[in-house]
Amino acid sequence: MKILENHPVENSLQINSISKYYIEVENKDDFHKLHNFILKNNLPVLVVGECTNIVMPDFFDGIVVRPLFNNLNINKNYVSVGCSVSWHEFVLKMIDRSIYGFENLSLIPGSVGAAPIQNIGAYGQDVSKLIKQVDCFNYEDGKYITLSNKECNFSYRNSILKNNNLIIYNIDFHTNNKKIFNLEYQSIDKYINANNVDVNNLSLKEISNIICDIRNLVLPDPKKVPNVGSFFKNSIVKKDEINTTYFKYDDLVLWQLDDQYVKVGSARLIELIKNDINTNSSVFIYKNHSLILITDSNASQADVLKFANTIKQKVFNTFNILLEVEPMVVAS
Ligand SMILES: Cc1cc2nc3c(=O)[nH]c(=O)nc-3n(C[C@H](O)[C@H](O)[C@H](O)COP(=O)(O)OP(=O)(O)OC[C@H]3O[C@@H](n4cnc5c(N)ncnc54)[C@H](O)[C@@H]3O)c2cc1C
């Protein structure tokens, strides 16, 4: 186990962030040493993967834990994968072995271990549909626990694993060899029609390539442009409580959930008000996707949150809708 003091924490927003302690856990023996260290120091703990969904503080007065487990074992009906394997690399390996269900989740940044935390999803697929079980170490009580899919209590961008004391070190995924594609999502359908794609002869790899093409058109590469993906969730509100003084329902993207409630596309809300937002010098709304905040690599956590709050306030004043931040915001 490596314990580093006052160590930088790399993150995709490129906030200059330092942690009092930064610990790399490389095997299961390390977990007990880690548990003792945590008990002795009584500091806040933050488990990280690749930090593509975390807004880090400039200084974290606590212990950052980076578990490094790179195993990948394919069994008869499931595959066991270590938490630090890159999500996209893993998806490509599943595609190579003709295992279905992962292709729509191509190119989502980050590690395998973080995937169940917010139940990552895209283009009509959620990782919760693929997970068999999640192996964890509880750094508070020093015990191991395996959670079945059901016990993870997955929902839209959420699970029981969020804000927990658990370190996920391994995940078992179901392996499905039956040819079932999920091409219903609107932007996939649009791409297929626009490019005259013959859906009857598509391979898994070709679907993955289509997803990558679509994503590359609208999403910035976090290795080149600092960002954490969607900064706000879509809100669920009562339709008649939306303020329609400035914009009509038809101007918005609404998914009717029942008689009263609708899910509101946050990207469209921001699109409609973004010209009224004064940007500071270091944080901006991404030109191809209004839900994504990008920086010029010089932003602090405070700069990012201040800009996000300006957007939240403007959206609230215009539509009476309170946006909720999607990535984890870590206190200093
Ligand atoms: C350009 C871009 C596009 C994105 N697109 C999507 C998308 O389409 N769909 C989607 O769902 N998300 C998307 N995201 C968000 C991000 O890719 C996911 O949330 C991803 O799972 C984060 O992985 P990570 O390794 O970087 O996790 P981190 O950012 O390091 O951590 C995220 C959360 O997981 C916890 N965590 C991480 N690893 C572990 C572990 N081993 N054990 C316990 N807790 C852990 C952290 O404490 C934190 O709460 C996007 C992000 C970017 C930058």
Short mmCIF file of C-alpha atoms and ligand atoms in Angstrom, two decimals:
data_model
loop_
_atom_site.label_atom_id
_atom_site.label_comp_id
_atom_site.label_asym_id
_atom_site.label_seq_id
_atom_site.Cartn_x
_atom_site.Cartn_y
_atom_site.Cartn_z
CA MET A 1 0.00 0.00 0.00
CA LYS A 2 1.36 3.39 -1.02
CA ILE A 3 0.61 6.36 1.27
CA LEU A 4 1.45 9.69 -0.32
CA GLU A 5 1.18 12.99 1.53
CA ASN A 6 -0.04 16.28 0.05
CA HIS A 7 -0.49 14.56 -3.25
CA PRO A 8 -2.22 15.94 -6.40
CA VAL A 9 -5.49 14.31 -7.38
CA GLU A 10 -5.82 14.20 -11.15
CA ASN A 11 -9.34 14.97 -12.28
CA SER A 12 -11.01 15.55 -15.63
CA LEU A 13 -11.98 19.16 -14.77
CA GLN A 14 -8.25 19.77 -14.30
CA ILE A 15 -8.85 21.54 -10.99
CA ASN A 16 -5.53 21.87 -9.20
CA SER A 17 -6.42 19.61 -6.31
CA ILE A 18 -4.24 18.33 -3.47
CA SER A 19 -5.19 15.68 -0.93
CA LYS A 20 -3.65 15.50 2.55
CA TYR A 21 -3.25 11.74 2.02
CA TYR A 22 -3.48 9.76 -1.24
CA ILE A 23 -3.45 5.99 -0.86
CA GLU A 24 -3.17 3.40 -3.62
CA VAL A 25 -4.58 0.01 -2.62
CA GLU A 26 -3.14 -2.73 -4.80
CA ASN A 27 -4.42 -5.98 -3.31
CA LYS A 28 -6.81 -7.34 -0.69
CA ASP A 29 -4.09 -7.48 2.03
CA ASP A 30 -3.85 -3.70 1.73
CA PHE A 31 -7.47 -3.25 2.79
CA HIS A 32 -6.75 -4.11 6.42
CA LYS A 33 -3.78 -1.75 6.54
CA LEU A 34 -6.02 0.90 5.02
CA HIS A 35 -8.73 0.23 7.60
CA ASN A 36 -6.21 0.74 10.44
CA PHE A 37 -4.88 3.93 8.85
CA ILE A 38 -8.42 5.32 8.52
CA LEU A 39 -9.28 4.44 12.14
CA LYS A 40 -6.07 6.06 13.39
CA ASN A 41 -6.42 9.31 11.43
CA ASN A 42 -10.17 9.93 11.71
CA LEU A 43 -10.33 11.99 8.51
CA PRO A 44 -12.92 12.07 5.71
CA VAL A 45 -12.37 9.41 3.06
CA LEU A 46 -12.95 9.74 -0.68
CA VAL A 47 -12.71 6.68 -2.95
CA VAL A 48 -11.83 7.60 -6.53
CA GLY A 49 -11.57 5.99 -9.93
CA GLU A 50 -10.46 8.26 -12.78
CA CYS A 51 -12.18 11.36 -11.30
CA THR A 52 -14.25 12.05 -14.42
CA ASN A 53 -17.38 12.65 -12.35
CA ILE A 54 -16.04 14.50 -9.32
CA VAL A 55 -15.68 18.24 -8.72
CA MET A 56 -12.59 18.22 -6.51
CA PRO A 57 -11.78 20.95 -3.97
CA ASP A 58 -8.48 22.79 -4.19
CA PHE A 59 -7.39 21.07 -0.97
CA PHE A 60 -8.99 17.90 0.43
CA ASP A 61 -8.24 17.61 4.11
CA GLY A 62 -8.74 13.88 4.14
CA ILE A 63 -7.75 10.56 2.62
CA VAL A 64 -8.20 9.85 -1.08
CA VAL A 65 -8.24 6.10 -1.78
CA ARG A 66 -7.50 4.82 -5.29
CA PRO A 67 -8.11 1.03 -5.50
CA LEU A 68 -6.04 -0.59 -8.27
CA PHE A 69 -7.40 -3.99 -9.30
CA ASN A 70 -6.87 -4.84 -12.96
CA ASN A 71 -8.14 -8.42 -13.20
CA LEU A 72 -10.47 -9.55 -16.01
CA ASN A 73 -11.57 -13.20 -15.92
CA ILE A 74 -14.16 -14.59 -18.28
CA ASN A 75 -16.19 -17.50 -16.87
CA LYS A 76 -19.02 -19.51 -18.41
CA ASN A 77 -21.93 -17.17 -17.61
CA TYR A 78 -20.24 -14.12 -16.18
CA VAL A 79 -17.11 -12.02 -16.30
CA SER A 80 -15.23 -10.75 -13.21
CA VAL A 81 -13.58 -7.36 -13.64
CA GLY A 82 -11.31 -5.34 -11.36
CA CYS A 83 -12.44 -1.82 -10.44
CA SER A 84 -9.57 0.05 -12.08
CA VAL A 85 -10.03 -1.43 -15.56
CA SER A 86 -11.04 1.37 -17.96
CA TRP A 87 -14.76 1.15 -18.74
CA HIS A 88 -14.37 1.64 -22.49
CA GLU A 89 -11.50 -0.88 -22.75
CA PHE A 90 -13.72 -3.39 -20.96
CA VAL A 91 -16.63 -2.70 -23.34
CA LEU A 92 -14.31 -3.30 -26.31
CA LYS A 93 -13.19 -6.64 -24.82
CA MET A 94 -16.84 -7.73 -24.43
CA ILE A 95 -17.53 -6.74 -28.05
CA ASP A 96 -14.49 -8.74 -29.25
CA ARG A 97 -15.92 -11.80 -27.50
CA SER A 98 -19.41 -11.27 -28.98
CA ILE A 99 -20.97 -10.51 -25.62
CA TYR A 100 -24.09 -8.35 -26.06
CA GLY A 101 -25.47 -5.47 -24.00
CA PHE A 102 -22.35 -3.34 -23.46
CA GLU A 103 -22.13 -1.73 -26.92
CA ASN A 104 -24.48 1.24 -26.22
CA LEU A 105 -22.30 2.16 -23.24
CA SER A 106 -19.19 2.58 -25.41
CA LEU A 107 -16.89 5.53 -24.71
CA ILE A 108 -18.32 6.45 -21.31
CA PRO A 109 -15.23 7.78 -19.52
CA GLY A 110 -14.00 6.36 -16.23
CA SER A 111 -13.37 3.04 -14.52
CA VAL A 112 -15.38 -0.15 -14.12
CA GLY A 113 -15.54 0.34 -10.31
CA ALA A 114 -17.43 3.62 -10.60
CA ALA A 115 -19.99 2.30 -13.11
CA PRO A 116 -22.56 1.03 -10.57
CA ILE A 117 -22.26 4.07 -8.27
CA GLN A 118 -24.54 6.27 -10.37
CA ASN A 119 -25.76 3.38 -12.53
CA ILE A 120 -24.10 4.75 -15.66
CA GLY A 121 -26.29 4.78 -18.70
CA ALA A 122 -26.54 6.05 -22.25
CA TYR A 123 -28.53 5.52 -25.46
CA GLY A 124 -31.26 3.44 -23.83
CA GLN A 125 -28.99 1.16 -21.80
CA ASP A 126 -28.10 1.18 -18.08
CA VAL A 127 -25.26 -0.75 -16.50
CA SER A 128 -27.69 -2.12 -13.88
CA LYS A 129 -29.06 -4.43 -16.59
CA LEU A 130 -25.63 -6.07 -16.93
CA ILE A 131 -24.40 -6.38 -13.34
CA LYS A 132 -24.59 -9.70 -11.50
CA GLN A 133 -22.92 -8.67 -8.23
CA VAL A 134 -20.52 -6.15 -6.72
CA ASP A 135 -17.67 -7.08 -4.34
CA CYS A 136 -16.81 -4.40 -1.77
CA PHE A 137 -14.68 -3.69 1.27
CA ASN A 138 -16.22 -1.52 3.98
CA TYR A 139 -13.44 0.83 5.13
CA GLU A 140 -15.39 1.80 8.31
CA ASP A 141 -15.95 -1.65 9.81
CA GLY A 142 -13.17 -3.51 7.96
CA LYS A 143 -15.55 -6.17 6.54
CA TYR A 144 -16.08 -7.55 3.04
CA ILE A 145 -19.54 -7.55 1.52
CA THR A 146 -20.92 -8.77 -1.81
CA LEU A 147 -24.08 -7.05 -3.04
CA SER A 148 -26.37 -8.76 -5.53
CA ASN A 149 -27.89 -6.70 -8.32
CA LYS A 150 -31.12 -6.38 -6.33
CA GLU A 151 -29.29 -5.27 -3.19
CA CYS A 152 -27.64 -2.43 -5.13
CA ASN A 153 -31.11 -0.84 -5.42
CA PHE A 154 -30.39 0.72 -8.80
CA SER A 155 -32.47 3.58 -10.18
CA TYR A 156 -31.92 6.47 -12.64
CA ARG A 157 -28.32 7.67 -12.01
CA ASN A 158 -28.44 6.24 -8.52
CA SER A 159 -27.76 3.20 -6.35
CA ILE A 160 -27.27 2.26 -2.73
CA LEU A 161 -23.51 2.46 -3.39
CA LYS A 162 -23.58 6.26 -3.64
CA ASN A 163 -22.25 8.09 -0.55
CA ASN A 164 -21.41 4.84 1.16
CA ASN A 165 -18.38 3.54 3.09
CA LEU A 166 -17.73 0.86 0.49
CA ILE A 167 -14.75 0.38 -1.80
CA ILE A 168 -15.80 -1.60 -4.87
CA TYR A 169 -12.87 -3.76 -5.93
CA ASN A 170 -14.53 -6.25 -8.28
CA ILE A 171 -17.73 -6.55 -10.32
CA ASP A 172 -19.27 -9.63 -11.93
CA PHE A 173 -21.22 -8.94 -15.13
CA HIS A 174 -23.62 -11.31 -16.91
CA THR A 175 -22.43 -12.46 -20.31
CA ASN A 176 -25.16 -12.63 -22.92
CA ASN A 177 -24.34 -14.25 -26.26
CA LYS A 178 -27.84 -13.88 -27.71
CA LYS A 179 -28.00 -11.36 -30.53
CA ILE A 180 -30.19 -8.58 -29.12
CA PHE A 181 -29.56 -4.99 -30.22
CA ASN A 182 -31.00 -1.87 -28.66
CA LEU A 183 -31.29 0.66 -31.52
CA GLU A 184 -34.49 2.41 -30.48
CA TYR A 185 -32.91 5.51 -28.99
CA GLN A 186 -33.77 8.61 -31.02
CA SER A 187 -30.23 9.70 -31.88
CA ILE A 188 -29.22 6.16 -32.95
CA ASP A 189 -32.28 5.96 -35.18
CA LYS A 190 -31.48 9.38 -36.65
CA TYR A 191 -27.86 8.34 -37.35
CA ILE A 192 -28.98 5.07 -38.99
CA ASN A 193 -31.39 6.90 -41.30
CA ALA A 194 -29.01 9.73 -42.13
CA ASN A 195 -26.20 7.29 -43.02
CA ASN A 196 -28.35 4.62 -44.76
CA VAL A 197 -27.09 1.96 -42.36
CA ASP A 198 -28.36 -1.56 -43.07
CA VAL A 199 -29.56 -2.60 -39.61
CA ASN A 200 -29.94 -6.25 -40.63
CA ASN A 201 -26.22 -6.66 -41.14
CA LEU A 202 -24.84 -4.66 -38.23
CA SER A 203 -22.11 -6.17 -36.05
CA LEU A 204 -21.56 -5.37 -32.38
CA LYS A 205 -18.40 -3.50 -33.30
CA GLU A 206 -20.28 -1.40 -35.86
CA ILE A 207 -22.89 -0.44 -33.27
CA SER A 208 -20.13 0.54 -30.86
CA ASN A 209 -18.57 2.65 -33.62
CA ILE A 210 -21.93 4.36 -34.27
CA ILE A 211 -22.24 5.20 -30.56
CA CYS A 212 -18.67 6.55 -30.54
CA ASP A 213 -19.43 8.69 -33.62
CA ILE A 214 -22.58 10.13 -32.04
CA ARG A 215 -20.78 10.81 -28.76
CA ASN A 216 -17.78 12.42 -30.43
CA LEU A 217 -20.11 14.85 -32.22
CA VAL A 218 -21.72 16.19 -29.05
CA LEU A 219 -19.37 15.45 -26.13
CA PRO A 220 -15.94 16.92 -25.46
CA ASP A 221 -13.06 14.48 -24.89
CA PRO A 222 -12.22 14.93 -21.18
CA LYS A 223 -8.54 14.23 -21.95
CA LYS A 224 -8.46 17.36 -24.12
CA VAL A 225 -11.23 19.63 -22.81
CA PRO A 226 -11.71 19.77 -19.02
CA ASN A 227 -15.25 18.63 -18.09
CA VAL A 228 -17.21 16.09 -16.02
CA GLY A 229 -19.91 15.21 -18.55
CA SER A 230 -23.47 16.35 -17.84
CA PHE A 231 -23.35 18.83 -15.00
CA PHE A 232 -27.09 18.70 -14.20
CA LYS A 233 -29.64 15.89 -14.05
CA ASN A 234 -32.95 16.05 -15.87
CA SER A 235 -35.59 17.25 -13.38
CA ILE A 236 -38.87 15.57 -12.55
CA VAL A 237 -41.56 18.18 -11.83
CA LYS A 238 -45.32 18.75 -11.91
CA LYS A 239 -46.08 20.00 -15.41
CA ASP A 240 -48.47 22.74 -14.26
CA GLU A 241 -45.80 24.16 -11.91
CA ILE A 242 -43.47 25.02 -14.80
CA ASN A 243 -43.42 28.77 -15.40
CA THR A 244 -44.57 29.34 -18.97
CA THR A 245 -44.42 33.16 -18.86
CA TYR A 246 -41.25 33.32 -20.95
CA PHE A 247 -41.34 30.02 -22.93
CA LYS A 248 -44.13 27.67 -23.97
CA TYR A 249 -44.28 23.93 -23.20
CA ASP A 250 -43.52 23.33 -26.88
CA ASP A 251 -40.15 25.08 -26.49
CA LEU A 252 -39.10 22.52 -23.87
CA VAL A 253 -38.19 18.83 -24.02
CA LEU A 254 -40.73 17.03 -21.82
CA TRP A 255 -41.26 13.32 -21.19
CA GLN A 256 -44.70 12.73 -19.67
CA LEU A 257 -44.33 10.34 -16.70
CA ASP A 258 -47.93 10.24 -15.46
CA ASP A 259 -51.00 12.52 -15.29
CA GLN A 260 -49.11 15.23 -13.42
CA TYR A 261 -45.37 14.68 -13.59
CA VAL A 262 -42.93 15.22 -16.45
CA LYS A 263 -39.18 14.71 -16.83
CA VAL A 264 -37.69 17.93 -18.25
CA GLY A 265 -34.64 17.93 -20.53
CA SER A 266 -32.19 20.21 -18.69
CA ALA A 267 -30.02 20.74 -21.79
CA ARG A 268 -32.90 22.53 -23.53
CA LEU A 269 -33.60 24.73 -20.47
CA ILE A 270 -29.98 25.88 -20.44
CA GLU A 271 -29.97 26.28 -24.22
CA LEU A 272 -32.89 28.71 -23.91
CA ILE A 273 -31.31 30.95 -21.26
CA LYS A 274 -27.60 30.63 -22.02
CA ASN A 275 -27.31 33.95 -23.84
CA ASP A 276 -28.26 35.71 -20.59
CA ILE A 277 -25.48 34.02 -18.61
CA ASN A 278 -22.33 36.05 -18.10
CA THR A 279 -19.40 33.69 -18.21
CA ASN A 280 -16.42 34.32 -15.97
CA SER A 281 -13.04 33.90 -17.61
CA SER A 282 -12.48 30.20 -16.87
CA VAL A 283 -15.80 28.26 -17.06
CA PHE A 284 -18.08 27.99 -20.09
CA ILE A 285 -21.09 26.15 -21.48
CA TYR A 286 -19.88 23.67 -24.14
CA LYS A 287 -20.99 24.80 -27.60
CA ASN A 288 -22.24 21.36 -28.75
CA HIS A 289 -24.04 20.39 -25.53
CA SER A 290 -25.53 22.86 -23.05
CA LEU A 291 -25.48 20.41 -20.13
CA ILE A 292 -21.70 20.30 -20.18
CA LEU A 293 -19.55 22.86 -18.43
CA ILE A 294 -15.98 23.11 -19.67
CA THR A 295 -13.04 25.06 -18.31
CA ASP A 296 -9.85 26.58 -19.68
CA SER A 297 -7.84 24.36 -17.24
CA ASN A 298 -7.39 27.24 -14.78
CA ALA A 299 -10.68 27.00 -12.89
CA SER A 300 -10.92 26.30 -9.17
CA GLN A 301 -13.80 24.38 -7.60
CA ALA A 302 -15.26 27.73 -6.49
CA ASP A 303 -15.17 29.08 -10.08
CA VAL A 304 -17.02 26.01 -11.38
CA LEU A 305 -19.65 26.04 -8.63
CA LYS A 306 -20.21 29.79 -8.94
CA PHE A 307 -20.87 29.44 -12.66
CA ALA A 308 -23.14 26.41 -12.11
CA ASN A 309 -25.09 28.40 -9.49
CA THR A 310 -25.61 31.29 -11.91
CA ILE A 311 -27.12 28.81 -14.38
CA LYS A 312 -29.28 27.21 -11.66
CA GLN A 313 -30.57 30.60 -10.55
CA LYS A 314 -31.41 31.72 -14.07
CA VAL A 315 -33.19 28.43 -14.86
CA PHE A 316 -35.14 28.69 -11.60
CA ASN A 317 -36.17 32.31 -12.21
CA THR A 318 -37.23 31.54 -15.78
CA PHE A 319 -38.92 28.13 -15.48
CA ASN A 320 -39.47 27.59 -11.72
CA ILE A 321 -37.36 24.41 -12.06
CA LEU A 322 -34.56 23.64 -9.62
CA LEU A 323 -31.66 21.89 -11.36
CA GLU A 324 -29.76 19.23 -9.44
CA VAL A 325 -26.01 18.85 -9.91
CA GLU A 326 -25.06 15.38 -11.29
CA PRO A 327 -21.34 14.90 -10.44
CA MET A 328 -20.10 14.46 -6.89
CA VAL A 329 -19.01 17.78 -5.34
CA VAL A 330 -16.38 17.15 -2.66
CA ALA A 331 -16.10 19.56 0.26
CA SER A 332 -12.61 20.77 1.19
C1 LIG B 1 -17.35 13.57 -21.39
C2 LIG B 1 -18.07 12.75 -20.36
C3 LIG B 1 -19.16 12.00 -20.75
C4 LIG B 1 -19.86 11.24 -19.82
N1 LIG B 1 -20.91 10.50 -20.25
C5 LIG B 1 -21.63 9.77 -19.37
C6 LIG B 1 -22.74 8.99 -19.82
O1 LIG B 1 -23.05 8.94 -21.00
N2 LIG B 1 -23.44 8.29 -18.88
C7 LIG B 1 -23.09 8.31 -17.56
O2 LIG B 1 -23.78 7.66 -16.77
N3 LIG B 1 -22.02 9.01 -17.12
C8 LIG B 1 -21.29 9.73 -17.99
N4 LIG B 1 -20.22 10.47 -17.55
C9 LIG B 1 -19.84 10.43 -16.11
C10 LIG B 1 -18.69 9.42 -15.81
O3 LIG B 1 -18.15 8.91 -16.98
C11 LIG B 1 -19.20 8.25 -14.97
O4 LIG B 1 -19.81 8.73 -13.79
C12 LIG B 1 -18.07 7.27 -14.62
O5 LIG B 1 -18.63 6.12 -14.04
C13 LIG B 1 -17.04 7.89 -13.67
O6 LIG B 1 -15.94 6.99 -13.56
P1 LIG B 1 -14.64 7.39 -12.77
O7 LIG B 1 -13.75 6.21 -12.66
O8 LIG B 1 -14.04 8.61 -13.36
O9 LIG B 1 -15.23 7.72 -11.32
P2 LIG B 1 -14.90 8.93 -10.36
O10 LIG B 1 -15.26 10.21 -11.02
O11 LIG B 1 -13.52 8.80 -9.84
O12 LIG B 1 -15.92 8.67 -9.18
C14 LIG B 1 -17.31 8.81 -9.38
C15 LIG B 1 -18.04 8.33 -8.12
O13 LIG B 1 -17.77 6.96 -7.91
C16 LIG B 1 -17.12 6.73 -6.65
N5 LIG B 1 -16.13 5.66 -6.93
C17 LIG B 1 -15.24 5.59 -7.97
N6 LIG B 1 -14.59 4.42 -7.94
C18 LIG B 1 -15.05 3.74 -6.85
C19 LIG B 1 -14.76 2.46 -6.29
N7 LIG B 1 -13.87 1.62 -6.83
N8 LIG B 1 -15.41 2.09 -5.15
C20 LIG B 1 -16.32 2.92 -4.58
N9 LIG B 1 -16.66 4.13 -5.08
C21 LIG B 1 -16.02 4.52 -6.21
C22 LIG B 1 -16.51 8.07 -6.27
O14 LIG B 1 -16.40 8.20 -4.86
C23 LIG B 1 -17.56 9.03 -6.84
O15 LIG B 1 -18.67 9.10 -5.98
C24 LIG B 1 -19.47 11.23 -18.45
C25 LIG B 1 -18.35 11.98 -18.06
C26 LIG B 1 -17.66 12.73 -18.99
C27 LIG B 1 -16.44 13.51 -18.57
#
